Short mmCIF file of N, CA, C and O and ligand atoms in Angstrom, two decimals:
data_model
loop_
_atom_site.label_atom_id
_atom_site.label_comp_id
_atom_site.label_asym_id
_atom_site.label_seq_id
_atom_site.Cartn_x
_atom_site.Cartn_y
_atom_site.Cartn_z
N UNK A 1 90.34 79.43 105.44
CA UNK A 1 90.47 80.75 106.09
C UNK A 1 90.62 80.56 107.60
O UNK A 1 89.91 79.78 108.19
N UNK A 2 91.53 81.27 108.19
CA UNK A 2 91.75 81.20 109.63
C UNK A 2 90.61 81.94 110.33
O UNK A 2 90.26 83.02 109.92
N UNK A 3 90.07 81.35 111.39
CA UNK A 3 89.02 82.11 112.09
C UNK A 3 89.66 83.22 112.92
O UNK A 3 90.82 83.16 113.28
N UNK A 4 88.87 84.24 113.20
CA UNK A 4 89.44 85.48 113.73
C UNK A 4 90.02 85.32 115.13
O UNK A 4 91.00 85.99 115.47
N UNK A 5 89.46 84.46 115.97
CA UNK A 5 90.00 84.27 117.32
C UNK A 5 91.42 83.70 117.24
O UNK A 5 92.32 84.15 117.97
N UNK A 6 91.61 82.77 116.32
CA UNK A 6 92.94 82.17 116.14
C UNK A 6 93.91 83.22 115.60
O UNK A 6 95.06 83.30 116.04
N UNK A 7 93.42 84.02 114.66
CA UNK A 7 94.29 85.05 114.08
C UNK A 7 94.64 86.12 115.11
O UNK A 7 95.74 86.66 115.08
N UNK A 8 93.74 86.42 116.02
CA UNK A 8 94.04 87.35 117.13
C UNK A 8 95.24 86.85 117.92
O UNK A 8 96.14 87.63 118.25
N UNK A 9 95.23 85.57 118.23
CA UNK A 9 96.34 84.96 118.97
C UNK A 9 97.65 85.07 118.20
O UNK A 9 98.69 85.39 118.76
N UNK A 10 97.55 84.80 116.91
CA UNK A 10 98.74 84.86 116.04
C UNK A 10 99.29 86.28 116.02
O UNK A 10 100.49 86.50 116.16
N UNK A 11 98.39 87.24 115.89
CA UNK A 11 98.82 88.65 115.88
C UNK A 11 99.51 89.01 117.19
O UNK A 11 100.53 89.69 117.20
N UNK A 12 98.94 88.53 118.30
CA UNK A 12 99.54 88.82 119.60
C UNK A 12 100.94 88.20 119.68
O UNK A 12 101.87 88.82 120.17
N UNK A 13 101.06 86.97 119.21
CA UNK A 13 102.35 86.28 119.23
C UNK A 13 103.41 87.06 118.43
O UNK A 13 104.59 86.99 118.72
N UNK A 14 102.95 87.77 117.40
CA UNK A 14 103.88 88.57 116.59
C UNK A 14 103.92 90.02 117.07
O UNK A 14 104.36 90.89 116.33
N UNK A 15 103.41 90.26 118.27
CA UNK A 15 103.41 91.60 118.88
C UNK A 15 102.73 92.64 117.99
O UNK A 15 103.15 93.79 117.94
N UNK A 16 101.70 92.22 117.27
CA UNK A 16 100.90 93.10 116.41
C UNK A 16 101.77 93.86 115.41
O UNK A 16 101.58 95.04 115.15
N UNK A 17 102.75 93.13 114.86
CA UNK A 17 103.62 93.74 113.86
C UNK A 17 103.63 92.89 112.59
O UNK A 17 103.47 91.68 112.64
N UNK A 18 103.85 93.56 111.45
CA UNK A 18 103.96 92.87 110.16
C UNK A 18 105.18 91.94 110.22
O UNK A 18 106.25 92.36 110.67
N UNK A 19 105.01 90.72 109.75
CA UNK A 19 106.12 89.75 109.75
C UNK A 19 107.23 90.16 108.80
O UNK A 19 108.34 89.67 108.90
N UNK A 20 106.94 91.03 107.86
CA UNK A 20 107.94 91.41 106.85
C UNK A 20 108.64 92.71 107.23
O UNK A 20 109.84 92.75 107.38
N UNK A 21 107.89 93.80 107.41
CA UNK A 21 108.53 95.09 107.66
C UNK A 21 108.59 95.45 109.14
O UNK A 21 109.21 96.46 109.49
N UNK A 22 107.96 94.64 110.00
CA UNK A 22 107.97 94.84 111.46
C UNK A 22 107.27 96.12 111.89
O UNK A 22 107.43 96.56 113.02
N UNK A 23 106.52 96.73 111.02
CA UNK A 23 105.76 97.93 111.38
C UNK A 23 104.59 97.50 112.27
O UNK A 23 103.97 96.48 112.01
N UNK A 24 104.30 98.28 113.32
CA UNK A 24 103.16 97.92 114.17
C UNK A 24 101.81 98.15 113.47
O UNK A 24 101.69 99.05 112.63
N UNK A 25 100.86 97.33 113.85
CA UNK A 25 99.52 97.40 113.27
C UNK A 25 98.92 98.80 113.38
O UNK A 25 98.19 99.24 112.50
N UNK A 26 99.24 99.50 114.46
CA UNK A 26 98.74 100.86 114.68
C UNK A 26 99.13 101.78 113.52
O UNK A 26 98.42 102.71 113.19
N UNK A 27 100.29 101.52 112.94
CA UNK A 27 100.81 102.36 111.85
C UNK A 27 100.27 101.91 110.49
O UNK A 27 99.87 102.73 109.67
N UNK A 28 100.27 100.59 110.27
CA UNK A 28 99.96 100.06 108.93
C UNK A 28 98.48 99.86 108.68
O UNK A 28 98.05 99.74 107.54
N UNK A 29 97.67 99.77 109.72
CA UNK A 29 96.28 99.33 109.57
C UNK A 29 96.21 97.84 109.83
O UNK A 29 97.25 97.19 109.95
N UNK A 30 95.00 97.30 109.91
CA UNK A 30 94.79 95.91 110.34
C UNK A 30 95.67 94.91 109.60
O UNK A 30 95.75 94.94 108.37
N UNK A 31 96.33 94.06 110.36
CA UNK A 31 97.17 93.01 109.77
C UNK A 31 96.29 91.93 109.13
O UNK A 31 95.18 91.70 109.58
N UNK A 32 96.83 91.31 108.10
CA UNK A 32 96.08 90.29 107.37
C UNK A 32 96.87 88.98 107.35
O UNK A 32 98.09 89.00 107.42
N UNK A 33 96.18 87.85 107.28
CA UNK A 33 96.89 86.56 107.32
C UNK A 33 97.45 86.12 105.97
O UNK A 33 96.80 86.29 104.94
N UNK A 34 98.68 85.60 105.99
CA UNK A 34 99.25 84.93 104.82
C UNK A 34 99.84 83.60 105.28
O UNK A 34 100.12 83.42 106.46
N UNK A 35 100.03 82.70 104.32
CA UNK A 35 100.60 81.39 104.64
C UNK A 35 102.12 81.45 104.65
O UNK A 35 102.73 81.99 103.73
N UNK A 36 102.71 80.91 105.70
CA UNK A 36 104.16 80.81 105.79
C UNK A 36 104.51 79.53 106.52
O UNK A 36 103.66 78.66 106.69
N UNK A 37 105.77 79.44 106.94
CA UNK A 37 106.21 78.28 107.70
C UNK A 37 107.02 78.73 108.92
O UNK A 37 107.91 79.58 108.79
N UNK A 38 106.69 78.17 110.07
CA UNK A 38 107.39 78.53 111.30
C UNK A 38 108.82 78.02 111.26
O UNK A 38 109.73 78.66 111.77
N UNK A 39 109.04 76.88 110.64
CA UNK A 39 110.38 76.31 110.51
C UNK A 39 110.50 75.62 109.17
O UNK A 39 109.49 75.26 108.57
N UNK A 40 111.73 75.48 108.69
CA UNK A 40 111.95 74.86 107.39
C UNK A 40 111.44 73.42 107.38
O UNK A 40 111.68 72.68 108.33
N UNK A 41 110.70 73.06 106.35
CA UNK A 41 110.16 71.72 106.25
C UNK A 41 108.92 71.50 107.10
O UNK A 41 108.35 70.42 107.12
N UNK A 42 108.53 72.55 107.82
CA UNK A 42 107.36 72.48 108.69
C UNK A 42 106.07 72.56 107.86
O UNK A 42 106.11 72.87 106.68
N UNK A 43 104.94 72.31 108.52
CA UNK A 43 103.65 72.49 107.85
C UNK A 43 103.39 74.00 107.75
O UNK A 43 103.98 74.79 108.48
N UNK A 44 102.48 74.36 106.85
CA UNK A 44 102.16 75.77 106.67
C UNK A 44 101.45 76.31 107.91
O UNK A 44 100.64 75.63 108.52
N UNK A 45 101.80 77.53 108.28
CA UNK A 45 101.07 78.20 109.36
C UNK A 45 100.81 79.65 108.95
O UNK A 45 101.32 80.11 107.94
N UNK A 46 100.02 80.34 109.74
CA UNK A 46 99.59 81.69 109.37
C UNK A 46 100.51 82.75 109.96
O UNK A 46 100.91 82.65 111.11
N UNK A 47 100.82 83.75 109.16
CA UNK A 47 101.64 84.88 109.60
C UNK A 47 100.85 86.17 109.37
O UNK A 47 100.18 86.30 108.35
N UNK A 48 100.98 87.13 110.29
CA UNK A 48 100.31 88.41 110.06
C UNK A 48 101.20 89.36 109.25
O UNK A 48 102.40 89.45 109.51
N UNK A 49 100.64 90.02 108.28
CA UNK A 49 101.39 91.02 107.50
C UNK A 49 100.52 92.27 107.32
O UNK A 49 99.30 92.19 107.38
N UNK A 50 101.18 93.39 107.06
CA UNK A 50 100.46 94.65 106.86
C UNK A 50 99.73 94.61 105.51
O UNK A 50 100.05 93.78 104.66
N UNK A 51 98.76 95.50 105.29
CA UNK A 51 98.01 95.48 104.03
C UNK A 51 98.89 95.59 102.78
O UNK A 51 98.63 94.92 101.78
N UNK A 52 99.97 96.39 102.86
CA UNK A 52 100.88 96.54 101.71
C UNK A 52 101.55 95.21 101.37
O UNK A 52 101.63 94.83 100.19
N UNK A 53 102.08 94.56 102.41
CA UNK A 53 102.76 93.29 102.16
C UNK A 53 101.79 92.18 101.82
O UNK A 53 102.15 91.25 101.10
N UNK A 54 100.55 92.30 102.28
CA UNK A 54 99.52 91.31 101.92
C UNK A 54 99.25 91.41 100.42
O UNK A 54 99.21 90.40 99.72
N UNK A 55 99.10 92.63 99.93
CA UNK A 55 98.83 92.84 98.50
C UNK A 55 100.00 92.32 97.66
O UNK A 55 99.80 91.64 96.66
N UNK A 56 101.22 92.62 98.12
CA UNK A 56 102.42 92.20 97.41
C UNK A 56 102.50 90.66 97.36
O UNK A 56 102.81 90.08 96.33
N UNK A 57 102.19 90.05 98.47
CA UNK A 57 102.20 88.58 98.58
C UNK A 57 101.18 87.98 97.61
O UNK A 57 101.51 87.07 96.84
N UNK A 58 99.96 88.49 97.64
CA UNK A 58 98.88 87.95 96.82
C UNK A 58 99.16 88.12 95.33
O UNK A 58 98.71 87.32 94.52
N UNK A 59 99.88 89.19 94.97
CA UNK A 59 100.18 89.43 93.56
C UNK A 59 101.40 88.65 93.09
O UNK A 59 101.77 88.71 91.92
N UNK A 60 102.04 87.92 94.01
CA UNK A 60 103.18 87.10 93.63
C UNK A 60 104.48 87.87 93.52
O UNK A 60 105.39 87.45 92.82
N UNK A 61 104.58 89.01 94.22
CA UNK A 61 105.77 89.86 94.10
C UNK A 61 106.73 89.77 95.27
O UNK A 61 107.60 90.62 95.41
N UNK A 62 106.58 88.76 96.14
CA UNK A 62 107.50 88.65 97.27
C UNK A 62 108.90 88.31 96.78
O UNK A 62 109.08 87.49 95.88
N UNK A 63 109.91 88.98 97.38
CA UNK A 63 111.30 88.70 97.02
C UNK A 63 111.81 87.54 97.87
O UNK A 63 111.16 87.14 98.83
N UNK A 64 112.99 87.04 97.54
CA UNK A 64 113.61 85.95 98.30
C UNK A 64 113.73 86.28 99.77
O UNK A 64 113.46 85.43 100.63
N UNK A 65 114.13 87.51 100.07
CA UNK A 65 114.31 87.93 101.47
C UNK A 65 112.96 87.90 102.19
O UNK A 65 112.88 87.45 103.34
N UNK A 66 111.94 88.38 101.52
CA UNK A 66 110.61 88.40 102.13
C UNK A 66 110.07 86.99 102.35
O UNK A 66 109.43 86.71 103.36
N UNK A 67 110.34 86.10 101.39
CA UNK A 67 109.92 84.70 101.54
C UNK A 67 110.59 84.08 102.75
O UNK A 67 109.97 83.36 103.52
N UNK A 68 111.88 84.40 102.92
CA UNK A 68 112.64 83.84 104.05
C UNK A 68 112.04 84.26 105.38
O UNK A 68 112.05 83.49 106.34
N UNK A 69 111.56 85.50 105.44
CA UNK A 69 111.02 86.02 106.70
C UNK A 69 109.80 85.24 107.17
O UNK A 69 109.50 85.24 108.36
N UNK A 70 109.08 84.62 106.24
CA UNK A 70 107.95 83.79 106.66
C UNK A 70 108.25 82.30 106.40
O UNK A 70 107.36 81.47 106.38
N UNK A 71 109.55 82.01 106.23
CA UNK A 71 110.02 80.62 106.21
C UNK A 71 109.65 79.78 105.00
O UNK A 71 109.61 78.56 105.08
N UNK A 72 109.37 80.43 103.86
CA UNK A 72 109.00 79.64 102.69
C UNK A 72 110.05 79.74 101.58
O UNK A 72 110.73 80.76 101.46
N UNK A 73 110.17 78.69 100.79
CA UNK A 73 111.06 78.67 99.64
C UNK A 73 110.29 79.19 98.42
O UNK A 73 109.05 79.24 98.47
N UNK A 74 110.98 79.53 97.33
CA UNK A 74 110.25 79.95 96.12
C UNK A 74 109.26 78.89 95.65
O UNK A 74 108.19 79.22 95.14
N UNK A 75 109.62 77.60 95.85
CA UNK A 75 108.73 76.50 95.46
C UNK A 75 107.44 76.52 96.30
O UNK A 75 106.35 76.34 95.78
N UNK A 76 107.64 76.74 97.62
CA UNK A 76 106.48 76.83 98.53
C UNK A 76 105.58 77.98 98.08
O UNK A 76 104.36 77.84 98.04
N UNK A 77 106.21 79.11 97.76
CA UNK A 77 105.47 80.31 97.38
C UNK A 77 104.65 80.06 96.11
O UNK A 77 103.47 80.40 96.05
N UNK A 78 105.29 79.42 95.12
CA UNK A 78 104.59 79.07 93.88
C UNK A 78 103.34 78.23 94.18
O UNK A 78 102.28 78.47 93.62
N UNK A 79 103.54 77.26 95.07
CA UNK A 79 102.46 76.35 95.43
C UNK A 79 101.31 77.12 96.09
O UNK A 79 100.15 76.93 95.75
N UNK A 80 101.67 77.99 97.02
CA UNK A 80 100.66 78.78 97.74
C UNK A 80 99.90 79.66 96.74
O UNK A 80 98.68 79.73 96.75
N UNK A 81 100.66 80.31 95.84
CA UNK A 81 100.03 81.21 94.87
C UNK A 81 99.09 80.46 93.94
O UNK A 81 98.01 80.97 93.63
N UNK A 82 99.49 79.26 93.52
CA UNK A 82 98.60 78.53 92.62
C UNK A 82 97.36 78.04 93.37
O UNK A 82 96.29 77.95 92.79
N UNK A 83 97.53 77.77 94.68
CA UNK A 83 96.36 77.42 95.49
C UNK A 83 95.40 78.60 95.58
O UNK A 83 94.20 78.44 95.44
N UNK A 84 95.96 79.79 95.79
CA UNK A 84 95.14 81.00 95.89
C UNK A 84 94.41 81.23 94.55
O UNK A 84 93.21 81.47 94.53
N UNK A 85 95.15 81.10 93.46
CA UNK A 85 94.56 81.28 92.13
C UNK A 85 93.47 80.23 91.89
O UNK A 85 92.43 80.53 91.32
N UNK A 86 93.72 79.01 92.36
CA UNK A 86 92.77 77.92 92.20
C UNK A 86 91.49 78.14 92.98
O UNK A 86 90.43 77.69 92.57
N UNK A 87 91.61 78.86 94.10
CA UNK A 87 90.42 79.16 94.90
C UNK A 87 89.54 80.15 94.17
O UNK A 87 88.33 80.13 94.30
N UNK A 88 90.15 81.05 93.43
CA UNK A 88 89.39 82.08 92.72
C UNK A 88 88.71 81.51 91.49
O UNK A 88 87.60 81.80 91.18
N UNK A 89 89.44 80.71 90.74
CA UNK A 89 88.89 80.10 89.53
C UNK A 89 89.65 78.79 89.33
O UNK A 89 90.70 78.61 89.92
N UNK A 90 89.15 77.90 88.51
CA UNK A 90 89.86 76.65 88.32
C UNK A 90 91.21 76.92 87.69
O UNK A 90 91.30 77.63 86.69
N UNK A 91 92.24 76.39 88.31
CA UNK A 91 93.61 76.69 87.91
C UNK A 91 93.92 76.30 86.47
O UNK A 91 93.46 75.29 85.97
N UNK A 92 94.72 77.12 85.82
CA UNK A 92 95.15 76.80 84.47
C UNK A 92 96.68 76.73 84.41
O UNK A 92 97.27 76.81 83.35
N UNK A 93 97.30 76.61 85.58
CA UNK A 93 98.75 76.46 85.64
C UNK A 93 99.52 77.76 85.65
O UNK A 93 100.72 77.75 85.82
N UNK A 94 98.83 78.87 85.51
CA UNK A 94 99.52 80.17 85.53
C UNK A 94 99.59 80.69 86.95
O UNK A 94 98.65 80.53 87.72
N UNK A 95 100.70 81.31 87.31
CA UNK A 95 100.81 81.92 88.63
C UNK A 95 100.04 83.23 88.64
O UNK A 95 99.71 83.76 87.58
N UNK A 96 99.78 83.74 89.83
CA UNK A 96 99.06 85.01 89.94
C UNK A 96 99.82 86.13 89.23
O UNK A 96 99.23 86.97 88.58
N UNK A 97 101.16 86.08 89.34
CA UNK A 97 101.98 87.12 88.70
C UNK A 97 101.84 87.05 87.19
O UNK A 97 101.70 88.07 86.52
N UNK A 98 101.87 85.83 86.65
CA UNK A 98 101.73 85.66 85.20
C UNK A 98 100.36 86.14 84.74
O UNK A 98 100.25 86.79 83.72
N UNK A 99 99.34 85.80 85.52
CA UNK A 99 97.99 86.23 85.18
C UNK A 99 97.91 87.75 85.19
O UNK A 99 97.28 88.33 84.33
N UNK A 100 98.55 88.36 86.17
CA UNK A 100 98.54 89.81 86.29
C UNK A 100 99.13 90.47 85.07
O UNK A 100 98.55 91.39 84.52
N UNK A 101 100.29 89.96 84.61
CA UNK A 101 100.93 90.59 83.46
C UNK A 101 100.17 90.29 82.18
O UNK A 101 100.11 91.13 81.29
N UNK A 102 99.55 89.12 82.10
CA UNK A 102 98.72 88.81 80.93
C UNK A 102 97.53 89.75 80.86
O UNK A 102 97.21 90.27 79.80
N UNK A 103 96.90 89.96 82.01
CA UNK A 103 95.74 90.84 82.07
C UNK A 103 96.12 92.25 81.64
O UNK A 103 95.39 92.91 80.91
N UNK A 104 97.32 92.67 82.07
CA UNK A 104 97.79 94.01 81.72
C UNK A 104 98.00 94.11 80.21
O UNK A 104 97.57 95.06 79.59
N UNK A 105 98.65 93.10 79.62
CA UNK A 105 98.87 93.09 78.16
C UNK A 105 97.55 93.13 77.41
O UNK A 105 97.40 93.86 76.44
N UNK A 106 96.60 92.32 77.88
CA UNK A 106 95.28 92.27 77.26
C UNK A 106 94.63 93.65 77.27
O UNK A 106 94.09 94.10 76.27
N UNK A 107 94.71 94.31 78.41
CA UNK A 107 94.10 95.63 78.57
C UNK A 107 94.74 96.63 77.62
O UNK A 107 94.05 97.39 76.95
N UNK A 108 96.07 96.59 77.55
CA UNK A 108 96.79 97.52 76.67
C UNK A 108 96.37 97.27 75.22
O UNK A 108 96.06 98.21 74.48
N UNK A 109 96.31 95.99 74.82
CA UNK A 109 95.91 95.64 73.45
C UNK A 109 94.50 96.15 73.15
O UNK A 109 94.25 96.69 72.08
N UNK A 110 93.61 95.95 74.12
CA UNK A 110 92.22 96.38 73.94
C UNK A 110 92.14 97.89 73.76
O UNK A 110 91.41 98.38 72.90
N UNK A 111 92.89 98.61 74.60
CA UNK A 111 92.88 100.07 74.53
C UNK A 111 93.42 100.53 73.17
O UNK A 111 92.82 101.37 72.50
N UNK A 112 94.54 99.91 72.74
CA UNK A 112 95.15 100.28 71.46
C UNK A 112 94.18 100.02 70.31
O UNK A 112 94.03 100.84 69.41
N UNK A 113 93.50 98.88 70.36
CA UNK A 113 92.56 98.50 69.33
C UNK A 113 91.40 99.49 69.30
O UNK A 113 91.00 99.97 68.23
N UNK A 114 90.88 99.78 70.48
CA UNK A 114 89.75 100.71 70.60
C UNK A 114 90.11 102.08 70.06
O UNK A 114 89.32 102.72 69.38
N UNK A 115 91.34 102.51 70.36
CA UNK A 115 91.78 103.83 69.90
C UNK A 115 91.86 103.86 68.38
O UNK A 115 91.41 104.80 67.74
N UNK A 116 92.42 102.78 67.79
CA UNK A 116 92.57 102.71 66.34
C UNK A 116 91.21 102.73 65.65
O UNK A 116 91.02 103.36 64.63
N UNK A 117 90.26 101.97 66.22
CA UNK A 117 88.95 101.85 65.60
C UNK A 117 88.11 103.09 65.81
O UNK A 117 87.34 103.48 64.95
N UNK A 118 88.25 103.67 66.97
CA UNK A 118 87.37 104.76 67.37
C UNK A 118 87.77 106.09 66.72
O UNK A 118 86.92 106.82 66.25
N UNK A 119 89.05 106.34 66.71
CA UNK A 119 89.51 107.67 66.32
C UNK A 119 88.95 108.17 64.99
O UNK A 119 88.33 109.22 64.97
N UNK A 120 89.08 107.41 63.86
CA UNK A 120 88.59 107.93 62.58
C UNK A 120 87.07 108.13 62.59
O UNK A 120 86.56 109.08 62.03
N UNK A 121 86.37 107.21 63.30
CA UNK A 121 84.92 107.26 63.34
C UNK A 121 84.44 108.53 64.04
O UNK A 121 83.60 109.25 63.52
N UNK A 122 85.04 108.77 65.20
CA UNK A 122 84.68 109.96 65.97
C UNK A 122 84.93 111.20 65.11
O UNK A 122 84.13 112.12 65.05
N UNK A 123 86.06 111.15 64.39
CA UNK A 123 86.47 112.27 63.56
C UNK A 123 85.44 112.54 62.45
O UNK A 123 85.02 113.66 62.24
N UNK A 124 84.98 111.48 61.77
CA UNK A 124 84.05 111.66 60.66
C UNK A 124 82.67 112.11 61.16
O UNK A 124 82.03 112.93 60.51
N UNK A 125 82.26 111.56 62.32
CA UNK A 125 81.00 112.00 62.90
C UNK A 125 81.04 113.50 63.20
O UNK A 125 80.08 114.22 62.95
N UNK A 126 82.16 113.88 63.68
CA UNK A 126 82.35 115.28 64.07
C UNK A 126 82.22 116.18 62.83
O UNK A 126 81.57 117.19 62.84
N UNK A 127 82.79 115.71 61.72
CA UNK A 127 82.73 116.48 60.47
C UNK A 127 81.30 116.62 59.97
O UNK A 127 80.89 117.68 59.53
N UNK A 128 80.56 115.49 60.07
CA UNK A 128 79.19 115.47 59.58
C UNK A 128 78.33 116.50 60.29
O UNK A 128 77.50 117.15 59.68
N UNK A 129 78.58 116.60 61.60
CA UNK A 129 77.77 117.52 62.41
C UNK A 129 77.99 118.97 61.96
O UNK A 129 77.07 119.78 62.02
N UNK A 130 79.19 119.25 61.49
CA UNK A 130 79.48 120.61 61.04
C UNK A 130 78.87 120.78 59.65
O UNK A 130 78.03 121.55 59.37
ZN1 ZN B 201 104.70 95.06 106.08
#
């Protein structure tokens, strides 16, 4: 994690604007750090982005154009995302985006299952009460 004094400097260098949409911090709310590259083949450095673009980045939804704006290739982005996922839990090779869609499928399945199991039961209980 970048310490806040360093990130203050980075924000100032970017004129307190999101690296992706160029909206000023005053409009978007506090800028947040993401990993990018200042130049192609360079080491990773920190870029400030607005909360919306931070969420999009973390969920693995950055487009090619957005990746270019912070100097990373799709391969770099994959690597960064798996590092982020690895920090949260021990990596299983899935990207954050894949995990997100898996979680969504799981939730839908659970809801469908619960509805199937619950509906007749609720119905019969209701009858008994009458
Ligand atoms: Zn933005």
